[in-house]
Coordinates of C-alpha atoms in Angstrom, one line a residue:
M1 CA -47.5 3.0 -15.1
N2 CA -46.7 6.4 -13.7
K3 CA -43.2 6.7 -12.3
N4 CA -42.3 8.5 -9.1
I5 CA -40.5 11.8 -9.5
L6 CA -37.6 12.4 -7.0
V7 CA -36.4 16.0 -6.5
F8 CA -33.1 16.2 -4.6
I9 CA -32.8 19.6 -3.0
P10 CA -29.8 20.8 -1.0
N11 CA -30.4 21.8 2.5
T12 CA -28.6 25.1 1.9
L13 CA -31.0 26.3 -0.8
K14 CA -32.5 29.7 0.1
R15 CA -36.2 29.6 -0.5
N16 CA -36.8 33.4 -0.3
K17 CA -34.9 34.1 -3.5
T18 CA -35.9 34.0 -7.2
G19 CA -33.8 32.7 -10.1
Y20 CA -32.6 29.6 -12.0
L21 CA -31.6 26.4 -10.4
K22 CA -28.4 24.6 -11.4
G23 CA -28.5 20.8 -11.7
C24 CA -29.4 18.0 -14.1
Y25 CA -32.2 15.6 -14.9
R26 CA -32.0 11.8 -15.2
K27 CA -34.5 9.2 -16.2
F28 CA -34.5 5.6 -14.8
E29 CA -36.6 2.6 -15.3
D30 CA -38.4 3.0 -11.9
C31 CA -38.3 6.7 -11.5
E32 CA -37.3 10.1 -12.8
A33 CA -34.9 12.4 -10.8
F34 CA -34.1 16.1 -10.7
Y35 CA -30.9 16.9 -8.9
I36 CA -30.3 20.5 -7.7
T37 CA -26.5 20.6 -7.4
D38 CA -25.8 24.1 -6.3
E39 CA -26.6 26.0 -3.2
V40 CA -26.6 29.3 -5.1
I41 CA -29.6 30.5 -7.0
L42 CA -28.4 31.8 -10.3
N43 CA -29.8 34.6 -12.5
S44 CA -28.7 32.6 -15.6
C45 CA -27.3 29.2 -15.9
K46 CA -26.3 26.9 -18.8
Q47 CA -26.9 23.8 -16.8
C48 CA -30.2 24.8 -15.2
I49 CA -33.0 22.3 -14.5
G50 CA -35.5 24.6 -12.9
Y51 CA -36.7 27.9 -11.6
I52 CA -37.6 29.1 -8.2
G53 CA -40.2 31.8 -7.7
K54 CA -43.8 32.6 -6.9
S55 CA -45.2 31.9 -10.4
F56 CA -44.3 30.3 -13.6
K57 CA -47.0 31.6 -15.9
N58 CA -44.8 34.1 -17.7
F59 CA -41.8 31.8 -17.6
K60 CA -40.8 29.9 -20.8
C61 CA -38.6 26.8 -20.2
K62 CA -36.3 25.8 -22.9
E63 CA -35.9 22.1 -21.8
N64 CA -38.4 19.3 -22.2
H65 CA -38.3 18.5 -18.5
F66 CA -38.2 21.4 -16.1
L67 CA -38.6 21.9 -12.4
F68 CA -40.5 24.8 -10.8
L69 CA -40.1 25.3 -7.1
N70 CA -42.6 27.6 -5.5
N71 CA -40.8 29.7 -2.9
S72 CA -44.1 30.7 -1.2
N73 CA -45.4 27.3 -0.2
S74 CA -42.3 25.1 -1.2
N75 CA -44.4 23.1 -3.7
C76 CA -42.7 21.4 -6.6
K77 CA -44.2 21.3 -10.1
I78 CA -42.7 19.5 -13.1
L79 CA -43.1 21.1 -16.5
V80 CA -43.0 19.0 -19.7
N81 CA -42.9 21.1 -22.9
N82 CA -44.2 24.1 -20.9
G83 CA -47.1 22.0 -19.6
D84 CA -47.8 20.7 -16.1
Y85 CA -47.3 17.0 -15.4
G86 CA -50.4 16.4 -13.4
G87 CA -51.2 13.2 -11.5
R88 CA -47.6 12.4 -10.7
S89 CA -46.2 11.7 -7.3
V90 CA -43.3 14.1 -6.4
I91 CA -41.0 13.2 -3.5
D92 CA -38.7 15.9 -2.1
I93 CA -35.4 14.7 -0.8
I94 CA -33.5 17.3 1.3
Y95 CA -29.8 16.2 1.3
D96 CA -26.8 17.4 3.2
Y97 CA -25.1 19.6 0.6
H98 CA -21.8 20.2 2.4
G99 CA -21.6 16.6 3.6
F100 CA -22.1 15.1 0.1
K101 CA -19.8 17.7 -1.5
N102 CA -16.9 17.2 0.9
S103 CA -17.2 13.5 1.7
D104 CA -14.3 11.5 0.3
I105 CA -15.8 8.2 1.1
I106 CA -18.9 8.4 -1.1
C107 CA -16.8 9.4 -4.2
R108 CA -14.6 6.3 -3.6
E109 CA -17.3 3.8 -2.4
G110 CA -20.4 5.3 -4.1
D111 CA -21.8 1.9 -5.2
S112 CA -22.7 1.1 -1.6
Y113 CA -24.7 4.3 -1.2
G114 CA -27.1 3.9 -4.1
K115 CA -27.2 5.4 -7.6
H116 CA -28.8 8.7 -6.6
F117 CA -26.4 9.6 -3.7
K118 CA -23.4 8.5 -5.8
F119 CA -24.5 10.7 -8.7
I120 CA -25.0 13.7 -6.4
A121 CA -21.5 13.2 -4.9
E122 CA -19.9 13.0 -8.3
E123 CA -21.7 16.1 -9.6
L124 CA -20.8 18.1 -6.6
R125 CA -17.2 17.0 -6.9
K126 CA -17.2 18.1 -10.5
S127 CA -18.6 21.5 -9.7
N128 CA -16.0 21.8 -7.0
L129 CA -13.2 21.1 -9.4
D130 CA -14.6 23.4 -12.0
G131 CA -14.7 26.2 -9.5
L132 CA -11.0 25.8 -8.9
K133 CA -9.9 26.2 -12.5
I134 CA -8.4 29.6 -13.3
N135 CA -9.3 30.6 -16.9
G136 CA -8.9 27.0 -18.0
R137 CA -5.2 27.1 -17.3
K138 CA -3.2 25.1 -14.7
S139 CA -2.0 27.1 -11.8
F140 CA 1.7 27.6 -11.0
L141 CA 1.5 25.1 -8.1
A142 CA 0.0 22.4 -10.4
S143 CA 2.7 22.9 -13.0
T144 CA 5.4 22.7 -10.3
A145 CA 3.8 19.5 -9.0
L146 CA 3.8 18.0 -12.5
I147 CA 7.5 18.8 -12.9
I148 CA 8.3 17.2 -9.5
I149 CA 6.3 14.1 -10.6
F150 CA 8.4 13.8 -13.8
I151 CA 11.6 14.0 -11.7
L152 CA 10.3 11.4 -9.3
N153 CA 9.5 9.0 -12.2
V154 CA 13.1 9.3 -13.4
I155 CA 14.4 8.7 -9.9
L156 CA 12.1 5.6 -9.5
K157 CA 13.3 4.2 -12.8
V158 CA 17.0 4.5 -11.7
L159 CA 16.1 2.9 -8.3
N160 CA 14.4 0.1 -10.1
I161 CA 17.6 -0.6 -12.0
L162 CA 19.6 -0.6 -8.7
K163 CA 17.1 -2.6 -6.8
P164 CA 18.6 -6.1 -7.4
M165 CA 21.8 -4.9 -5.7
L166 CA 20.3 -2.8 -2.9
Q167 CA 17.0 -4.6 -2.2
Y168 CA 18.3 -5.9 1.1
S169 CA 18.9 -2.4 2.5
A170 CA 16.0 -1.1 4.6
T171 CA 17.2 2.5 4.0
F172 CA 17.1 2.0 0.2
L173 CA 13.7 0.4 0.3
H174 CA 12.4 3.2 2.5
F175 CA 13.8 5.9 0.2
E176 CA 12.0 4.2 -2.7
N177 CA 8.7 4.0 -0.7
N178 CA 9.0 7.7 0.1
A179 CA 9.5 8.6 -3.5
L180 CA 6.4 6.6 -4.3
N181 CA 4.4 8.2 -1.5
L182 CA 5.4 11.7 -2.7
R183 CA 4.4 10.9 -6.3
W184 CA 1.0 9.6 -5.1
F185 CA 0.6 12.7 -2.9
L186 CA 1.3 15.1 -5.7
E187 CA -0.9 13.2 -8.2
E188 CA -3.8 13.3 -5.7
I189 CA -3.4 17.0 -5.0
V190 CA -3.2 17.8 -8.8
G191 CA -6.2 15.5 -9.6
K192 CA -8.5 16.5 -6.7
K193 CA -7.2 20.0 -6.3
K194 CA -7.8 19.8 -2.6
L195 CA -6.4 18.3 0.6
S196 CA -8.4 15.1 1.1
P197 CA -8.3 13.2 4.4
K198 CA -5.9 10.7 2.9
T199 CA -3.4 13.2 1.6
G200 CA -3.8 15.4 4.7
N201 CA -3.1 12.4 6.9
M202 CA 0.1 11.6 5.0
L203 CA 1.2 15.3 5.1
V204 CA 0.7 15.6 8.9
A205 CA 2.3 12.3 9.5
K206 CA 5.4 13.3 7.4
I207 CA 5.6 16.7 9.3
V208 CA 5.6 14.8 12.6
D209 CA 8.2 12.4 11.2
L210 CA 10.5 15.3 10.1
V211 CA 10.2 17.1 13.4
I212 CA 11.2 14.0 15.4
G213 CA 14.0 13.2 12.9
I214 CA 15.5 16.7 13.1
V215 CA 15.4 16.7 16.9
L216 CA 17.1 13.3 17.1
L217 CA 19.7 14.4 14.5
N218 CA 20.7 17.3 16.6
W219 CA 21.0 14.9 19.6
F220 CA 23.2 12.5 17.6
L221 CA 25.5 15.3 16.5
R222 CA 25.7 16.7 20.0
Y223 CA 26.7 13.4 21.6
E224 CA 28.6 12.0 18.7
S225 CA 31.5 10.5 20.7
S226 CA 29.3 9.0 23.3
I227 CA 27.1 7.3 20.7
L228 CA 30.1 5.9 18.8
N229 CA 31.6 4.5 22.0
F230 CA 28.3 3.0 22.9
I231 CA 28.0 1.3 19.5
E232 CA 31.6 0.0 19.8
T233 CA 30.9 -1.4 23.3
I234 CA 27.7 -3.1 22.1
I235 CA 29.4 -4.8 19.2
E236 CA 32.3 -5.9 21.3
D237 CA 29.9 -7.4 23.9
I238 CA 28.1 -9.2 21.2
I239 CA 31.3 -10.7 19.8
T240 CA 32.6 -11.6 23.3
N241 CA 29.3 -13.3 24.4
L242 CA 29.1 -15.2 21.1
K243 CA 32.6 -16.5 21.6
G244 CA 31.7 -17.6 25.1
L245 CA 28.6 -19.3 23.8
L246 CA 30.7 -21.2 21.2
L247 CA 33.1 -22.3 24.0
Y248 CA 30.1 -23.6 25.9
L249 CA 28.7 -25.5 22.9
M250 CA 32.1 -27.1 22.2
G251 CA 31.9 -28.8 25.5
S252 CA 29.0 -30.8 26.7
P253 CA 26.0 -28.4 26.7
I254 CA 23.2 -29.5 29.1
G255 CA 24.9 -32.9 29.3
L256 CA 24.5 -33.8 25.6
K257 CA 26.9 -36.5 24.3
L258 CA 28.1 -35.0 21.0
N259 CA 30.7 -36.1 18.5
H260 CA 33.9 -34.5 20.0
S261 CA 35.9 -34.2 16.8
F262 CA 33.0 -32.9 14.7
N263 CA 31.9 -30.5 17.4
N264 CA 35.5 -29.2 17.8
T265 CA 35.9 -28.7 14.1
L266 CA 32.6 -26.7 13.8
G267 CA 33.4 -24.6 16.8
K268 CA 36.9 -23.6 15.5
F269 CA 35.4 -22.8 12.1
F270 CA 32.8 -20.5 13.6
F271 CA 35.5 -19.0 15.9
Y272 CA 37.6 -18.1 12.9
H273 CA 34.6 -16.5 11.2
I274 CA 33.8 -14.3 14.2
S275 CA 37.5 -13.3 14.5
L276 CA 37.5 -12.4 10.8
W277 CA 34.4 -10.3 11.3
R278 CA 35.9 -8.6 14.3
V279 CA 39.0 -7.6 12.2
F280 CA 36.6 -6.1 9.6
L281 CA 34.8 -4.0 12.2
Q282 CA 38.0 -2.8 13.7
G283 CA 39.2 -1.7 10.2
T284 CA 36.0 0.2 9.6
E285 CA 35.9 1.9 13.0
P286 CA 38.1 4.9 11.9
L287 CA 36.0 5.5 8.9
L288 CA 32.8 5.4 11.0
R289 CA 34.2 8.0 13.4
A290 CA 35.5 10.2 10.5
Y291 CA 32.2 10.2 8.5
F292 CA 29.7 9.7 11.3
K293 CA 28.1 13.1 10.5
Y294 CA 27.5 12.2 6.9
L295 CA 26.1 8.8 7.8
V296 CA 23.4 10.3 10.1
L297 CA 22.6 13.2 7.8
P298 CA 19.8 11.3 6.0
G299 CA 18.0 11.4 9.4
A300 CA 17.1 15.0 8.5
L301 CA 14.5 13.4 6.2
G302 CA 12.6 12.0 9.1
F303 CA 12.6 9.7 12.1
S304 CA 11.5 6.9 9.7
F305 CA 14.8 7.2 7.8
Q306 CA 16.7 6.9 11.1
T307 CA 14.6 3.8 12.0
A308 CA 15.5 2.2 8.6
M309 CA 19.2 3.1 9.1
F310 CA 19.1 1.5 12.5
S311 CA 17.6 -1.7 11.0
D312 CA 20.6 -1.8 8.6
I313 CA 23.0 -1.2 11.5
V314 CA 21.4 -4.2 13.3
S315 CA 21.8 -6.3 10.2
I316 CA 25.5 -5.3 9.7
A317 CA 26.4 -5.7 13.4
T318 CA 24.9 -9.2 13.4
F319 CA 26.1 -10.3 10.0
H320 CA 28.5 -12.8 11.5
V321 CA 25.6 -14.4 13.3
Y322 CA 23.7 -14.7 10.1
C323 CA 26.6 -16.3 8.3
I324 CA 27.0 -18.9 11.1
Y325 CA 23.2 -19.6 10.8
V326 CA 23.6 -20.1 7.0
Y327 CA 26.4 -22.6 7.5
A328 CA 24.5 -24.5 10.2
A329 CA 21.3 -24.5 8.1
R330 CA 23.0 -25.7 5.0
L331 CA 24.8 -28.4 6.8
F332 CA 21.5 -29.5 8.6
L333 CA 19.6 -29.4 5.3
L334 CA 22.3 -31.6 3.7
Q335 CA 22.2 -34.2 6.4
I336 CA 18.4 -34.3 6.5
R337 CA 18.2 -34.8 2.7
G338 CA 21.0 -37.4 2.9
L339 CA 19.2 -39.3 5.6
A340 CA 15.9 -39.2 3.6
S341 CA 17.7 -40.4 0.5
L342 CA 19.5 -43.2 2.2
W343 CA 16.3 -44.3 4.1
R344 CA 14.8 -45.0 0.7
L345 CA 17.7 -47.3 0.0
F346 CA 16.7 -49.6 2.9
I347 CA 13.1 -50.0 1.5
G348 CA 14.3 -50.6 -2.1
R349 CA 13.1 -47.2 -3.4
K350 CA 14.8 -44.3 -5.2
L351 CA 13.9 -40.9 -6.4
N352 CA 13.3 -40.4 -10.1
P353 CA 13.9 -36.6 -10.7
L354 CA 12.9 -36.8 -14.4
R355 CA 9.4 -38.0 -13.6
E356 CA 9.3 -36.4 -10.1
R357 CA 8.3 -39.6 -8.4
V358 CA 9.7 -42.4 -6.3
D359 CA 10.4 -45.7 -8.1
S360 CA 11.3 -49.2 -7.0
C361 CA 14.9 -50.2 -7.3
K362 CA 17.0 -53.3 -6.6
Y363 CA 20.4 -52.5 -5.0
T364 CA 23.6 -54.6 -4.9
P365 CA 25.2 -55.7 -1.6
D366 CA 28.0 -53.1 -2.1
Q367 CA 25.5 -50.3 -2.6
L368 CA 23.6 -51.4 0.5
F369 CA 26.9 -51.5 2.6
I370 CA 28.0 -48.1 1.5
G371 CA 24.5 -46.7 2.0
T372 CA 24.3 -48.2 5.5
L373 CA 27.7 -46.7 6.4
G374 CA 26.7 -43.3 5.1
F375 CA 23.3 -43.4 6.9
T376 CA 25.0 -44.3 10.2
I377 CA 27.6 -41.5 9.9
L378 CA 25.0 -38.9 9.1
L379 CA 22.7 -40.1 11.8
F380 CA 25.3 -39.9 14.6
L381 CA 26.6 -36.5 13.4
L382 CA 23.1 -35.0 13.2
P383 CA 22.7 -34.1 17.0
T384 CA 25.9 -32.0 16.8
T385 CA 24.7 -30.1 13.7
A386 CA 21.2 -29.8 15.1
M387 CA 22.5 -28.2 18.3
Y388 CA 24.3 -25.4 16.4
Y389 CA 21.4 -25.1 14.0
T390 CA 18.9 -24.7 16.9
V391 CA 20.9 -22.1 18.7
F392 CA 21.6 -19.9 15.7
T393 CA 18.1 -20.3 14.3
T394 CA 16.9 -18.8 17.6
F395 CA 19.2 -15.8 17.1
R396 CA 18.1 -15.5 13.5
L397 CA 14.4 -15.4 14.6
A398 CA 15.3 -12.8 17.2
I399 CA 16.9 -10.6 14.5
I400 CA 13.9 -11.1 12.2
L401 CA 11.6 -10.1 15.0
A402 CA 13.6 -6.9 15.7
N403 CA 13.7 -5.9 12.1
G404 CA 10.0 -6.6 11.8
L405 CA 9.2 -4.3 14.8
L406 CA 11.3 -1.6 13.1
L407 CA 9.4 -2.0 9.8
R408 CA 6.1 -1.7 11.7
A409 CA 7.3 1.4 13.4
I410 CA 8.0 2.9 10.0
F411 CA 4.6 1.9 8.8
L412 CA 2.9 3.5 11.9
L413 CA 4.9 6.7 11.3
N414 CA 3.7 6.9 7.6
T415 CA 0.1 6.2 8.6
L416 CA -0.1 8.3 11.8
P417 CA -3.9 9.2 11.9
L418 CA -3.5 12.7 13.5
Y419 CA -5.2 14.6 10.7
V420 CA -8.1 12.2 10.5
L421 CA -8.4 12.3 14.3
V422 CA -8.7 16.1 14.3
L423 CA -11.4 15.9 11.5
W424 CA -13.3 13.3 13.4
I425 CA -13.2 15.3 16.7
F426 CA -14.5 18.4 15.0
N427 CA -17.2 16.4 13.2
S428 CA -15.9 17.3 9.7
S429 CA -18.0 16.4 6.7
S430 CA -14.8 15.1 5.0
V431 CA -14.9 12.0 7.1
A432 CA -18.7 11.6 6.8
G433 CA -19.8 8.3 5.4
T434 CA -22.9 7.1 7.3
V435 CA -26.2 8.1 5.7
Y436 CA -29.1 8.7 8.0
I437 CA -32.5 9.0 6.2
T438 CA -35.6 10.3 7.9
W439 CA -39.0 11.1 6.4
R440 CA -42.0 13.1 7.3
N441 CA -45.4 13.9 5.9
D442 CA -46.1 17.5 5.0
E443 CA -49.6 18.2 6.3
D444 CA -50.1 21.3 4.1
T445 CA -49.1 19.7 0.8
E446 CA -49.8 16.0 1.8
K447 CA -46.6 14.7 0.3
V448 CA -43.6 12.8 1.6
V449 CA -40.4 14.8 2.4
V450 CA -37.2 12.8 2.9
E451 CA -34.1 14.1 4.7
A452 CA -30.7 12.6 4.0
K453 CA -27.9 13.5 6.4
L454 CA -24.3 12.4 6.6
N455 CA -22.7 11.6 9.9
P456 CA -19.0 10.8 10.5
L457 CA -17.9 7.2 10.6
P458 CA -16.8 5.6 13.8
L459 CA -13.2 6.5 14.7
T460 CA -11.7 3.0 14.0
N461 CA -13.4 2.9 10.6
S462 CA -12.2 6.4 9.7
I463 CA -8.6 5.4 10.5
K464 CA -8.8 2.3 8.4
K465 CA -10.5 3.9 5.4
F466 CA -8.2 6.9 5.2
V467 CA -4.9 5.1 5.2
P468 CA -3.0 6.6 2.2
D469 CA -3.2 4.4 -0.9
S470 CA 0.5 4.4 -1.5
V471 CA 1.2 2.9 1.9
G472 CA 0.9 -0.8 1.7
S473 CA 0.6 -3.2 4.6
V474 CA 3.6 -4.7 6.3
E475 CA 4.2 -8.0 4.6
G476 CA 5.9 -10.5 6.8
K477 CA 6.6 -14.2 6.6
S478 CA 3.8 -16.4 7.7
Y479 CA 4.1 -18.7 10.7
S480 CA 3.6 -21.8 8.6
Y481 CA 6.5 -20.8 6.4
I482 CA 8.7 -20.1 9.4
L483 CA 7.9 -23.4 11.0
H484 CA 8.4 -25.3 7.7
S485 CA 11.7 -23.6 7.2
M486 CA 12.9 -24.3 10.7
F487 CA 12.2 -28.1 10.5
T488 CA 13.5 -28.5 7.0
G489 CA 16.6 -26.3 7.2
M490 CA 15.5 -23.8 4.6
L491 CA 16.9 -20.3 5.0
L492 CA 14.8 -17.6 6.7

């Protein structure tokens, strides 16, 4: 069975010249393929697969399989051991040279484009990298990038050691993520030796981040006293309003009949905690005013750092609210589990922790009396605990929502698609990824000629595909986990 012969010709090939053609030959089960991978016609070439000219009578090919392209009538002939094939179907495929050479999508997702187009993209990428080598030695910039990557690896190892202590700080985590992003950026530049849409997107986003951060830093330093007074006023208002809320809960909120003694005890305990936190903030206020310039100085690294620092400020300013939430949640969890355990006493069951199951059990009258007494106490104290737990769980959810919005703002700053948007607007081949194939019958030679062109992806697909690899998605807690934690008293 005769196999079809596919000849892939770049659309930049100049047919009016004479010389050797650079490329390679591949043999498959269903076809044989000749790939011309250079737009330049060479006088001599080590990796040549053919020759272009008016005649091949005086031309001796060194390879077993060789391609001759007639520049007078554009006919292709295949030579095997210096002889003509004869009786074989040759299909010319004119492909978009610059599109396949510059497209970053095909090199990453080549399997979905077929073996031929994937192979062409890889060969063009190799030739592009080979052309950037300088006498086989690494350039000064590449050496500098490798040194920076080594330093970043050391920094990341130190940060990994400190992570158990500082993992709750948004500023620390953002600094670690920036170190990872910078390492990935340098590795991509050194490996690909060009600015790909992903690396360009990160670079432009970081420049915008730095510009906004420096502008805001100058504004912070100019209005230092006003900002400090504003922060002090906000914290004082939070503490005052929280005390007013506790006074309201210690009464009869919305007409609820609560346990007066237990309610009064919880209210005073939480009052003491708020007062203690207020004393701590008043003690740190002189330090904040004295070292405010140094505290906002990391904002010079970008607006995303200022956002992360603001997230930490929100967590510190509302730490007393979190502590009260923890107390109320633990007390609520203790009562819920106590009621569940004592309920099993009434039905003659008990939990077997060794076998992780519920077994039957016969209780004595004394055990039933004590269990009934304990169940009654916990049941009548539960509404008071549930009231505090519901109120401060709402505050906790509001704080989680605020921090989640700040984290998403940081994510958007790191993935701002300005570079990809510019490439897409100017119809750049770097964001090309949609292959359009058309064919026509050549009336003169009576053979099929196929044209393969690359067009840019839709804008939304381009933005999704060119998100930097080092930037992960924002991982938040699922709604099912939040609901389960709310009704069971688990900490959020």
